[in-house]
């Protein structure tokens, strides 16, 4: 026979057809079918079977030749190790083909083979029914993607060199087809996963955990080929005393022991910095050293799930719940893109749960604060009112007693103490009133006038205390707009504090000025001064300096709190500059009246 005679024109034509289809078709099943049929019809093999590697399993994807054989073996799953490992290790290498002669096969393996109905011949060049010829299918980068098996070669003869070379060309095309399909699938999976993660990110800002979890479960279920998605969020604190769960295709249920066990495991892993999703597999019994493995295994077995991923729902190392995706035997192992996506989904959901909880806690605290504030105001108002009435009567009767000639020492003691209580009550009333006030009366007021009135009010007190009070500097009017009742209270308070906390022989200098759009009243004394620690809390209600000398002087610690609130209601503020043992300067700043 000449080389020309053996040239297989039909085979080459089919190969050309196949090559065209491989580069143009997007339908993998169709292309693999074409290749398998091409090997049978073009090269004359009785059977050509192409299987795809899914995880560690070879899945029969296309069969050319006899329809009955096709129906028998299509979809068949074989552990990859059996063919690619054990059989290849005893095979002859024919280029990229692997030939396992019948007499080399271990007997236990024969039972799992498809064996053609073919008579055994004595001619060593004849094909034996137990001979096996395979070709591993590789991607261009050398990744194993599947396997092609052929049987019943032309004329039932062991293929010659030229036949092998032609077969190799079909094999290469099958590899390219699988690689193209794998790329397409990977791309579409990445797109789907990306969309699912985007959907999860859009859930942020939600107020309710459960519907958000359900939506997330639906998004993941749509993006991943899985049999079950379960999301669970553990009960937390007073604001969230509930376990939440969601799942697809139906909401998840699990007994308390399993949930608690998984929680302990995930918290343990997270503490050790292991936050990546954990693999669960019935196939190789891998349960990532989880203590809850027996419980999980039972659930997987009961539901027909064979493998899955378990990821914490959490923020940094805090585990707030878990996310589990499960597959059955028919479904492939999880690839690294999917593991990354589940990891990211766990973190995204962690942020979501934490944010919802923070907002809840915030809302609760705010409500509690409002309630406390209302209660405090009510309490102060009630107590002050209840004290004020009897005090007025005591003071009145004290005056009568004095006139009637009762011991003047006792009467003045009663009067002094009643007056002190009266000041406390008045301050409490002012404080409570100003806290609740949002609107002020607005009239034009002169800050210089206000200071003169305060000095007049304090004249006798200052004389008795031996403290000089002076209005210094420019005394031309400085006009502001304010409340004629509240604003003078601030100036009174600053001036009376200066006199009160300045020992005999000291000085108080009051000055008024306008600078830019602001009017200032500055009250400077040569008194006790205030330590920098005390200055921090000076304007808080009921705060009094810790300085023992200041504490011997009667006071309520309310004056400055009231004054600052009034100043702020006027759009101004009060500043302090003080040094312990040297003196203090309090400055009230109020926007000037616009001319
Ligand atoms: P009260 O004087 O009734 O205690 P304030 O709120 O007016 O309440 O003042 C708070 C505290 O600030 C005072 O108790 C006092 O210790 C300190 N203080 C206020 N003004 C001065 C001042 N001019 N010099 C020294 N200490 C002062």
Coordinates of C-alpha atoms and ligand atoms in Angstrom, one line a residue:
X1 CA 0.0 0.0 0.0
X2 CA 1.3 3.4 -0.9
X3 CA 1.2 6.3 1.5
X4 CA -1.4 7.9 -0.8
X5 CA -3.6 4.8 -0.5
X6 CA -3.8 5.0 3.2
X7 CA -4.5 8.8 3.3
X8 CA -7.7 9.1 5.1
X9 CA -9.4 11.9 3.2
X10 CA -12.7 11.5 5.1
X11 CA -10.9 11.8 8.4
X12 CA -9.1 15.0 7.4
X13 CA -12.4 16.5 6.1
X14 CA -14.1 15.7 9.4
X15 CA -11.1 17.2 11.2
X16 CA -11.4 20.4 9.2
X17 CA -15.1 20.6 10.0
X18 CA -14.5 20.0 13.7
X19 CA -11.7 22.6 13.8
X20 CA -14.1 25.2 12.3
X21 CA -16.8 24.3 14.8
X22 CA -14.5 24.4 17.7
X23 CA -13.5 28.0 17.0
X24 CA -17.0 29.3 16.2
X25 CA -19.5 27.4 18.3
X26 CA -20.4 28.4 21.9
X27 CA -22.2 25.1 22.5
X28 CA -19.8 22.7 24.2
X29 CA -22.1 19.7 24.1
X30 CA -22.6 20.1 20.4
X31 CA -18.9 20.5 19.6
X32 CA -17.9 17.5 21.8
X33 CA -20.6 15.5 20.0
X34 CA -19.2 16.5 16.7
X35 CA -15.7 15.5 17.7
X36 CA -16.8 12.1 19.0
X37 CA -18.8 11.5 15.8
X38 CA -15.9 12.7 13.7
X39 CA -13.6 10.1 15.4
X40 CA -16.1 7.4 14.7
X41 CA -17.4 8.3 11.2
X42 CA -14.2 10.0 9.9
X43 CA -11.5 7.7 11.4
X44 CA -13.5 4.5 11.6
X45 CA -13.5 3.8 15.4
X46 CA -16.5 1.9 16.8
X47 CA -16.8 4.1 19.9
X48 CA -15.3 7.5 20.9
X49 CA -16.2 8.8 24.3
X50 CA -15.2 12.2 25.7
X51 CA -15.5 12.9 29.4
X52 CA -15.0 16.1 31.2
X53 CA -13.1 16.5 34.5
X54 CA -15.3 18.0 37.2
X55 CA -13.4 18.3 40.4
X56 CA -12.1 14.8 40.9
X57 CA -14.6 13.0 38.7
X58 CA -14.7 12.3 35.0
X59 CA -18.2 12.8 33.6
X60 CA -19.0 11.3 30.3
X61 CA -20.1 14.2 28.1
X62 CA -20.2 12.9 24.5
X63 CA -20.2 9.5 22.9
X64 CA -19.9 8.8 19.2
X65 CA -20.7 5.5 17.6
X66 CA -23.3 3.0 18.6
X67 CA -26.4 4.7 20.0
X68 CA -27.0 1.9 22.5
X69 CA -23.5 2.3 23.9
X70 CA -24.1 6.0 24.0
X71 CA -27.2 5.6 26.0
X72 CA -25.4 3.2 28.4
X73 CA -22.5 5.4 29.3
X74 CA -23.4 9.0 28.7
X75 CA -23.4 10.9 32.0
X76 CA -21.4 8.1 33.7
X77 CA -19.2 9.3 36.5
X78 CA -15.8 7.7 37.1
X79 CA -13.3 8.7 39.8
X80 CA -10.6 10.5 37.8
X81 CA -7.9 8.7 39.7
X82 CA -9.0 5.4 38.3
X83 CA -8.3 6.3 34.7
X84 CA -5.9 9.2 34.9
X85 CA -3.9 7.8 37.7
X86 CA -4.0 4.0 37.8
X87 CA -4.6 3.1 34.1
X88 CA -2.2 5.8 32.8
X89 CA 0.5 4.6 35.1
X90 CA 0.6 1.2 33.3
X91 CA 0.0 2.6 29.8
X92 CA 2.3 2.8 26.8
X93 CA 2.8 6.3 25.7
X94 CA 2.0 6.9 22.0
X95 CA 2.6 10.6 21.7
X96 CA -0.2 12.1 23.6
X97 CA -2.2 8.9 23.5
X98 CA -2.2 6.2 26.3
X99 CA -2.5 2.6 25.3
X100 CA -3.3 -0.1 28.0
X101 CA -2.9 -3.5 26.5
X102 CA -5.5 -6.0 27.8
X103 CA -2.9 -8.2 29.6
X104 CA -1.7 -5.3 31.7
X105 CA -5.0 -4.4 33.3
X106 CA -5.5 -5.4 36.9
X107 CA -8.4 -7.9 37.1
X108 CA -10.4 -5.8 39.6
X109 CA -10.5 -2.9 37.2
X110 CA -11.9 -4.9 34.3
X111 CA -15.4 -4.9 35.9
X112 CA -15.7 -1.1 35.7
X113 CA -14.9 -1.0 32.0
X114 CA -17.2 -0.9 29.0
X115 CA -16.1 -4.0 27.0
X116 CA -17.1 -4.4 23.4
X117 CA -18.6 -7.5 22.1
X118 CA -15.6 -8.7 20.1
X119 CA -14.0 -12.0 19.5
X120 CA -10.5 -12.5 20.9
X121 CA -8.0 -13.2 18.1
X122 CA -4.5 -14.8 18.2
X123 CA -3.1 -12.1 15.9
X124 CA -1.1 -9.7 18.1
X125 CA -1.9 -6.8 15.7
X126 CA -5.6 -7.4 16.3
X127 CA -7.5 -5.3 18.8
X128 CA -8.4 -7.2 22.0
X129 CA -11.8 -6.5 23.7
X130 CA -10.0 -5.5 26.9
X131 CA -7.4 -3.2 25.1
X132 CA -7.9 0.4 26.1
X133 CA -6.8 3.6 24.2
X134 CA -7.2 6.9 25.9
X135 CA -6.1 10.5 25.4
X136 CA -6.0 13.0 28.2
X137 CA -7.4 16.4 27.1
X138 CA -5.3 19.4 28.2
X139 CA -5.7 23.1 28.0
X140 CA -3.1 25.2 26.2
X141 CA -1.6 25.9 29.6
X142 CA -1.3 22.3 30.5
X143 CA -4.3 21.9 32.8
X144 CA -6.0 18.6 32.6
X145 CA -9.6 19.1 31.4
X146 CA -10.9 15.6 30.5
X147 CA -10.2 12.4 28.7
X148 CA -11.1 10.8 25.4
X149 CA -11.5 7.0 25.2
X150 CA -11.8 5.1 21.9
X151 CA -12.6 1.5 21.2
X152 CA -13.1 -0.8 18.2
X153 CA -10.5 0.8 16.0
X154 CA -10.7 0.5 12.2
X155 CA -10.7 -3.1 11.0
X156 CA -10.3 -4.0 14.7
X157 CA -6.6 -3.6 14.3
X158 CA -4.3 -1.9 16.8
X159 CA -4.1 1.6 15.2
X160 CA -1.0 2.3 13.1
X161 CA 1.2 5.4 13.3
X162 CA -0.8 7.4 10.8
X163 CA -4.1 6.5 12.5
X164 CA -2.7 7.5 15.8
X165 CA -1.6 10.9 14.5
X166 CA -5.0 11.6 13.0
X167 CA -6.6 10.6 16.3
X168 CA -4.2 13.0 18.1
X169 CA -5.4 15.9 16.0
X170 CA -9.0 15.2 17.0
X171 CA -7.9 14.9 20.6
X172 CA -6.1 18.3 20.4
X173 CA -9.4 19.9 19.1
X174 CA -11.4 18.3 22.0
X175 CA -8.9 19.9 24.4
X176 CA -9.3 23.3 22.8
X177 CA -13.1 23.0 22.8
X178 CA -13.1 22.1 26.5
X179 CA -10.7 25.0 27.3
X180 CA -12.9 27.5 25.4
X181 CA -15.9 26.2 27.2
X182 CA -14.1 26.4 30.5
X183 CA -13.1 30.0 29.8
X184 CA -16.6 31.0 28.8
X185 CA -18.1 29.3 31.9
X186 CA -15.5 30.9 34.2
X187 CA -16.2 34.3 32.7
X188 CA -19.9 33.9 33.0
X189 CA -19.6 32.6 36.6
X190 CA -17.3 35.6 37.5
X191 CA -19.9 38.0 36.0
X192 CA -22.7 36.3 37.9
X193 CA -20.8 36.2 41.2
X194 CA -19.8 39.9 40.7
X195 CA -23.5 40.8 40.2
X196 CA -24.5 38.8 43.3
X197 CA -21.9 40.6 45.4
X198 CA -23.0 44.0 44.0
X199 CA -26.6 43.1 45.0
X200 CA -25.3 42.3 48.5
X201 CA -23.5 45.6 48.7
X202 CA -26.7 47.4 47.7
X203 CA -28.5 45.9 50.7
X204 CA -26.5 48.1 53.0
X205 CA -28.6 50.8 54.6
X206 CA -31.3 48.3 55.2
X207 CA -33.1 48.4 58.6
X208 CA -34.2 44.8 58.9
X209 CA -31.9 41.8 59.0
X210 CA -34.2 39.0 58.0
X211 CA -35.4 40.3 54.6
X212 CA -31.9 41.4 53.7
X213 CA -30.6 37.8 54.5
X214 CA -33.3 36.3 52.3
X215 CA -32.5 38.7 49.5
X216 CA -28.8 37.8 49.8
X217 CA -29.6 34.1 49.8
X218 CA -31.6 34.5 46.6
X219 CA -28.8 36.5 45.0
X220 CA -26.2 33.8 45.8
X221 CA -28.5 31.0 44.8
X222 CA -29.0 32.7 41.4
X223 CA -25.3 33.2 40.9
X224 CA -23.9 29.8 42.0
X225 CA -24.9 26.3 41.0
X226 CA -25.7 25.0 44.4
X227 CA -28.3 22.7 46.0
X228 CA -28.8 24.9 49.1
X229 CA -27.8 28.3 50.4
X230 CA -28.3 28.9 54.1
X231 CA -27.6 32.2 55.9
X232 CA -27.8 32.5 59.7
X233 CA -27.2 35.4 62.0
X234 CA -26.8 34.7 65.7
X235 CA -28.7 36.5 68.4
X236 CA -26.7 39.3 69.8
X237 CA -27.6 41.7 72.6
X238 CA -30.7 43.4 74.0
X239 CA -31.3 45.0 70.7
X240 CA -31.2 41.8 68.8
X241 CA -32.2 38.9 70.9
X242 CA -33.2 36.8 67.9
X243 CA -31.5 34.2 65.6
X244 CA -32.3 35.0 62.0
X245 CA -32.1 32.6 59.1
X246 CA -32.8 32.6 55.5
X247 CA -32.2 30.1 52.7
X248 CA -32.8 28.9 49.2
X249 CA -34.5 27.0 47.7
X250 CA -36.3 27.0 51.0
X251 CA -35.6 28.8 54.3
X252 CA -33.0 27.0 56.4
X253 CA -33.7 25.1 59.6
X254 CA -31.2 23.7 62.0
X255 CA -31.4 22.5 65.5
X256 CA -29.9 24.7 68.3
X257 CA -27.0 22.3 68.9
X258 CA -25.8 22.5 65.3
X259 CA -26.1 26.3 65.2
X260 CA -24.3 26.6 68.6
X261 CA -21.6 24.1 67.5
X262 CA -20.9 25.8 64.2
X263 CA -20.8 29.1 66.1
X264 CA -18.2 27.9 68.5
X265 CA -16.1 26.4 65.7
X266 CA -16.2 29.6 63.6
X267 CA -15.4 31.8 66.6
X268 CA -12.4 29.5 67.4
X269 CA -11.2 29.7 63.8
X270 CA -11.6 33.5 63.7
X271 CA -9.7 33.9 66.9
X272 CA -6.8 32.1 65.2
X273 CA -7.2 34.5 62.3
X274 CA -8.7 31.8 60.0
X275 CA -11.5 33.6 58.2
X276 CA -11.5 32.0 54.8
X277 CA -14.5 29.7 53.9
X278 CA -14.0 26.1 55.2
X279 CA -14.5 23.1 53.0
X280 CA -17.1 20.5 54.0
X281 CA -16.9 17.2 52.0
X282 CA -18.5 13.8 52.5
X283 CA -16.5 12.6 49.5
X284 CA -13.2 12.7 51.3
X285 CA -14.5 13.2 54.9
X286 CA -13.0 16.7 55.1
X287 CA -14.7 18.9 57.7
X288 CA -11.9 21.3 58.4
X289 CA -11.3 20.0 62.0
X290 CA -14.6 21.3 63.1
X291 CA -16.0 20.0 66.4
X292 CA -19.4 20.3 64.9
X293 CA -18.4 17.9 62.1
X294 CA -20.5 14.9 63.2
X295 CA -23.6 17.2 63.3
X296 CA -22.8 18.7 60.0
X297 CA -22.0 15.4 58.4
X298 CA -25.4 14.0 59.6
X299 CA -27.2 17.0 58.0
X300 CA -25.3 16.6 54.7
X301 CA -26.1 12.9 54.6
X302 CA -29.7 13.4 55.5
X303 CA -30.2 15.9 52.7
X304 CA -28.1 14.3 49.9
X305 CA -25.5 17.1 49.9
X306 CA -22.0 15.9 49.4
X307 CA -19.8 19.0 49.6
X308 CA -20.0 22.6 50.6
X309 CA -18.4 25.8 51.9
X310 CA -19.0 27.2 55.3
X311 CA -18.0 30.9 55.8
X312 CA -18.4 33.2 58.8
X313 CA -20.6 36.2 58.4
X314 CA -18.5 38.7 60.2
X315 CA -16.5 41.9 60.5
X316 CA -12.8 41.4 61.0
X317 CA -12.6 38.7 63.6
X318 CA -16.1 39.1 65.0
X319 CA -18.3 36.3 63.9
X320 CA -22.0 37.4 63.7
X321 CA -23.3 34.4 61.8
X322 CA -22.5 32.0 59.0
X323 CA -23.1 31.3 55.4
X324 CA -23.2 27.8 54.0
X325 CA -23.5 26.7 50.4
X326 CA -24.0 23.1 49.6
X327 CA -23.8 20.9 46.5
X328 CA -24.9 17.4 45.7
X329 CA -22.9 14.6 44.1
X330 CA -23.8 15.8 40.5
X331 CA -22.3 19.2 41.1
X332 CA -18.7 20.2 40.7
X333 CA -16.2 21.1 43.4
X334 CA -16.0 24.8 44.3
X335 CA -13.4 26.6 42.4
X336 CA -11.2 29.4 43.8
X337 CA -13.4 32.2 42.3
X338 CA -16.4 30.8 44.1
X339 CA -14.5 30.4 47.4
X340 CA -13.4 34.1 47.1
X341 CA -16.9 35.2 46.4
X342 CA -18.3 33.3 49.4
X343 CA -15.6 34.8 51.5
X344 CA -16.5 38.3 50.3
X345 CA -20.2 37.6 50.7
X346 CA -19.6 36.7 54.3
X347 CA -17.8 39.9 54.9
X348 CA -20.4 42.0 53.1
X349 CA -23.2 40.5 55.1
X350 CA -21.1 41.0 58.3
X351 CA -20.9 44.7 57.6
X352 CA -24.6 44.7 56.9
X353 CA -25.6 43.0 60.1
X354 CA -23.2 45.1 62.2
X355 CA -24.6 48.3 60.7
X356 CA -28.2 47.3 61.2
X357 CA -27.4 46.5 64.9
X358 CA -25.5 49.8 65.4
X359 CA -28.4 51.7 64.0
X360 CA -30.7 49.9 66.3
X361 CA -28.6 50.5 69.4
X362 CA -28.3 54.1 68.4
X363 CA -32.0 54.5 68.1
X364 CA -32.6 52.9 71.4
X365 CA -30.0 55.0 73.2
X366 CA -31.4 58.1 71.6
X367 CA -34.9 57.3 72.8
X368 CA -33.6 56.5 76.3
X369 CA -31.7 59.8 76.4
X370 CA -34.8 61.7 75.3
X371 CA -36.9 60.0 77.9
X372 CA -34.2 60.7 80.6
X373 CA -34.0 64.3 79.5
X374 CA -37.8 64.7 79.7
X375 CA -37.9 63.0 83.1
X376 CA -35.0 65.2 84.4
X377 CA -36.8 68.4 83.3
X378 CA -40.0 67.3 84.8
X379 CA -38.3 66.3 88.1
X380 CA -36.5 69.6 88.4
X381 CA -39.7 71.6 87.7
X382 CA -41.8 69.6 90.2
X383 CA -39.2 69.7 93.0
X384 CA -38.5 73.3 92.5
X385 CA -42.1 74.3 92.5
X386 CA -42.8 72.2 95.6
X387 CA -39.9 73.8 97.5
X388 CA -40.6 77.4 96.3
X389 CA -44.0 77.7 97.8
X390 CA -43.2 76.8 101.5
X391 CA -39.9 78.8 101.2
X392 CA -41.7 82.0 100.3
X393 CA -43.9 81.5 103.3
X394 CA -40.9 80.8 105.6
X395 CA -39.1 84.0 104.4
X396 CA -42.2 86.1 104.9
X397 CA -42.8 84.7 108.4
X398 CA -39.1 85.2 109.3
X399 CA -39.5 88.9 108.6
X400 CA -42.5 89.0 110.9
X401 CA -40.6 87.3 113.6
X402 CA -37.7 89.8 113.3
X403 CA -40.2 92.7 113.6
X404 CA -41.8 91.0 116.6
X405 CA -38.4 91.1 118.4
X406 CA -37.5 87.3 118.5
X407 CA -33.7 86.6 119.0
X408 CA -32.2 88.4 116.0
X409 CA -29.3 85.7 115.6
X410 CA -31.8 82.8 115.1
X411 CA -34.0 84.8 112.8
X412 CA -31.1 85.9 110.6
X413 CA -29.9 82.2 110.5
X414 CA -33.3 81.1 109.4
X415 CA -33.4 83.9 106.8
X416 CA -29.9 83.2 105.4
X417 CA -30.6 79.5 105.0
X418 CA -34.0 80.1 103.5
X419 CA -32.4 82.6 101.1
X420 CA -29.8 80.0 100.1
X421 CA -32.5 77.5 99.4
X422 CA -34.4 80.1 97.5
X423 CA -31.4 80.7 95.3
X424 CA -31.0 77.0 94.6
X425 CA -34.7 76.7 93.7
X426 CA -34.5 79.8 91.5
X427 CA -31.5 78.4 89.7
X428 CA -33.1 75.0 89.3
X429 CA -36.2 76.7 87.8
X430 CA -34.1 78.8 85.5
X431 CA -32.1 75.8 84.4
X432 CA -35.1 73.7 83.7
X433 CA -36.8 76.5 81.9
X434 CA -33.8 77.4 79.7
X435 CA -33.2 73.7 78.8
X436 CA -36.7 73.5 77.3
X437 CA -36.5 76.8 75.6
X438 CA -35.8 77.0 71.9
X439 CA -37.2 80.5 71.0
X440 CA -36.1 83.7 72.6
X441 CA -37.6 87.2 72.6
X442 CA -35.4 89.5 70.5
X443 CA -35.0 93.2 71.4
X444 CA -32.1 95.6 71.1
X445 CA -30.0 95.6 74.3
X446 CA -26.8 97.5 75.3
X447 CA -24.1 95.3 76.8
X448 CA -22.7 98.3 78.7
X449 CA -26.1 99.0 80.3
X450 CA -26.4 95.4 81.3
X451 CA -23.0 95.5 83.0
X452 CA -23.9 98.7 84.9
X453 CA -27.1 97.0 86.1
X454 CA -25.2 94.0 87.3
X455 CA -22.7 96.2 89.2
X456 CA -25.5 98.0 90.9
X457 CA -27.1 94.7 91.9
X458 CA -23.8 93.5 93.4
X459 CA -22.8 96.8 95.0
X460 CA -23.6 95.9 98.6
X461 CA -22.4 92.3 98.3
X462 CA -19.0 93.5 96.9
X463 CA -18.7 96.2 99.6
X464 CA -19.3 93.6 102.3
X465 CA -16.8 91.3 100.7
X466 CA -14.2 94.0 100.3
X467 CA -13.9 93.5 96.5
X468 CA -13.6 96.5 94.1
X469 CA -15.7 96.2 91.0
X470 CA -15.0 98.5 88.1
X471 CA -16.2 99.1 84.6
X472 CA -13.1 99.7 82.5
X473 CA -12.3 100.9 79.0
X474 CA -14.6 102.4 76.5
X475 CA -18.2 102.7 77.8
X476 CA -20.0 103.7 74.7
X477 CA -23.0 101.5 74.0
X478 CA -22.5 98.1 72.4
X479 CA -25.8 97.0 70.9
X480 CA -26.9 93.3 70.5
X481 CA -30.2 91.7 69.9
X482 CA -31.4 89.4 72.6
X483 CA -33.8 88.4 75.3
X484 CA -34.2 91.2 77.8
X485 CA -34.8 88.8 80.7
X486 CA -32.3 85.9 79.8
X487 CA -29.2 87.8 78.5
X488 CA -28.8 90.0 81.6
X489 CA -28.8 86.8 83.7
X490 CA -25.6 85.8 82.0
X491 CA -23.8 89.1 82.8
X492 CA -25.2 88.9 86.4
X493 CA -23.9 85.4 86.8
X494 CA -20.4 86.1 85.5
X495 CA -20.1 89.3 87.7
X496 CA -21.5 87.7 90.8
X497 CA -19.2 84.7 90.4
X498 CA -16.2 87.0 90.1
X499 CA -17.2 88.8 93.3
X500 CA -18.1 85.6 95.1
X501 CA -14.8 83.8 94.3
X502 CA -12.5 86.7 94.9
X503 CA -11.1 87.1 98.4
X504 CA -11.1 90.4 100.3
X505 CA -8.9 93.1 98.8
X506 CA -9.3 91.7 95.3
X507 CA -10.5 93.4 92.1
X508 CA -13.1 92.7 89.4
X509 CA -12.7 94.5 86.1
X510 CA -15.6 94.5 83.7
X511 CA -15.0 95.7 80.1
X512 CA -17.2 95.8 77.0
X513 CA -16.0 95.9 73.5
X514 CA -17.1 95.3 69.9
X515 CA -14.8 93.4 67.5
X516 CA -15.9 92.6 64.0
X517 CA -19.5 91.4 64.2
X518 CA -19.3 90.4 67.8
X519 CA -19.9 92.2 71.1
X520 CA -17.8 91.0 74.1
X521 CA -18.3 91.3 77.9
X522 CA -15.1 90.4 79.7
X523 CA -15.2 89.9 83.5
X524 CA -11.7 89.6 85.0
X525 CA -11.0 88.9 88.6
X526 CA -8.0 88.5 90.9
X527 CA -9.7 85.6 92.7
X528 CA -9.2 81.9 93.4
X529 CA -8.7 80.9 89.8
X530 CA -9.8 77.5 88.3
X531 CA -7.5 74.5 87.7
X532 CA -7.4 73.3 84.1
X533 CA -9.0 69.9 85.1
X534 CA -12.0 71.8 86.6
X535 CA -12.2 74.1 83.5
X536 CA -13.1 71.0 81.4
X537 CA -16.4 70.5 83.3
X538 CA -17.1 74.1 84.3
X539 CA -20.2 74.5 82.1
X540 CA -21.8 71.1 83.0
X541 CA -24.8 71.4 85.3
X542 CA -24.1 70.9 89.0
X543 CA -20.3 71.0 88.5
X544 CA -18.4 72.9 91.2
X545 CA -14.6 73.3 91.3
X546 CA -12.8 70.7 93.3
X547 CA -10.7 73.5 94.9
X548 CA -11.5 73.4 98.7
X549 CA -11.5 77.2 99.0
X550 CA -14.1 77.5 96.3
X551 CA -16.3 74.7 97.9
X552 CA -16.6 76.6 101.1
X553 CA -18.5 79.3 99.2
X554 CA -22.2 78.5 98.8
X555 CA -23.2 77.7 95.2
X556 CA -25.3 75.3 93.1
X557 CA -23.0 74.6 90.1
X558 CA -25.9 75.6 87.8
X559 CA -25.1 79.3 87.0
X560 CA -22.5 78.7 84.2
X561 CA -24.6 75.8 82.7
X562 CA -27.6 78.2 82.5
X563 CA -25.4 81.0 81.2
X564 CA -23.8 79.0 78.4
X565 CA -27.2 77.7 77.2
X566 CA -28.5 81.3 77.1
X567 CA -25.4 82.5 75.2
X568 CA -25.7 79.7 72.7
X569 CA -29.4 80.4 72.2
X570 CA -28.3 83.9 71.2
X571 CA -25.8 82.5 68.7
X572 CA -22.8 83.3 71.0
X573 CA -20.6 81.5 73.6
X574 CA -18.7 81.9 76.8
X575 CA -14.9 81.4 77.1
X576 CA -12.8 81.0 80.2
X577 CA -9.2 81.8 80.8
X578 CA -8.1 81.1 84.3
X579 CA -5.1 80.1 86.5
X580 CA -5.5 78.6 89.9
X581 CA -4.4 81.1 92.6
X582 CA -4.1 83.9 90.1
X583 CA -7.6 84.8 88.8
X584 CA -10.0 84.2 86.0
X585 CA -11.4 86.0 82.9
X586 CA -14.8 85.0 81.6
X587 CA -15.7 86.4 78.2
X588 CA -19.3 86.4 76.8
X589 CA -19.5 86.8 73.1
X590 CA -22.8 87.8 71.4
X591 CA -23.4 88.8 67.7
X592 CA -23.8 92.5 67.4
X593 CA -27.1 94.0 66.3
X594 CA -27.0 94.8 62.6
X595 CA -27.3 98.5 62.1
Ligands
LIG1 P1 -22.0 78.2 91.4 O1 -21.2 79.5 91.5 O2 -23.4 78.5 91.8 O3 -21.4 77.1 92.1 P2 -21.5 78.3 88.6 O4 -22.0 77.3 87.5 O5 -21.8 79.7 88.4 O6 -22.1 77.8 89.9 O7 -20.0 78.0 88.7 C1 -19.5 76.7 88.7 C2 -18.2 76.6 89.5 O8 -17.2 77.3 88.8 C3 -18.2 77.3 90.8 O9 -18.7 76.4 91.8 C4 -16.8 77.7 91.0 O10 -16.1 76.6 91.6 C5 -16.3 77.9 89.6 N1 -16.2 79.4 89.3 C6 -17.1 80.1 88.6 N2 -16.7 81.4 88.4 C7 -15.5 81.4 89.0 C8 -14.6 82.5 89.2 N3 -14.8 83.7 88.7 N4 -13.5 82.2 89.9 C9 -13.2 81.0 90.4 N5 -14.1 79.9 90.3 C10 -15.2 80.2 89.6

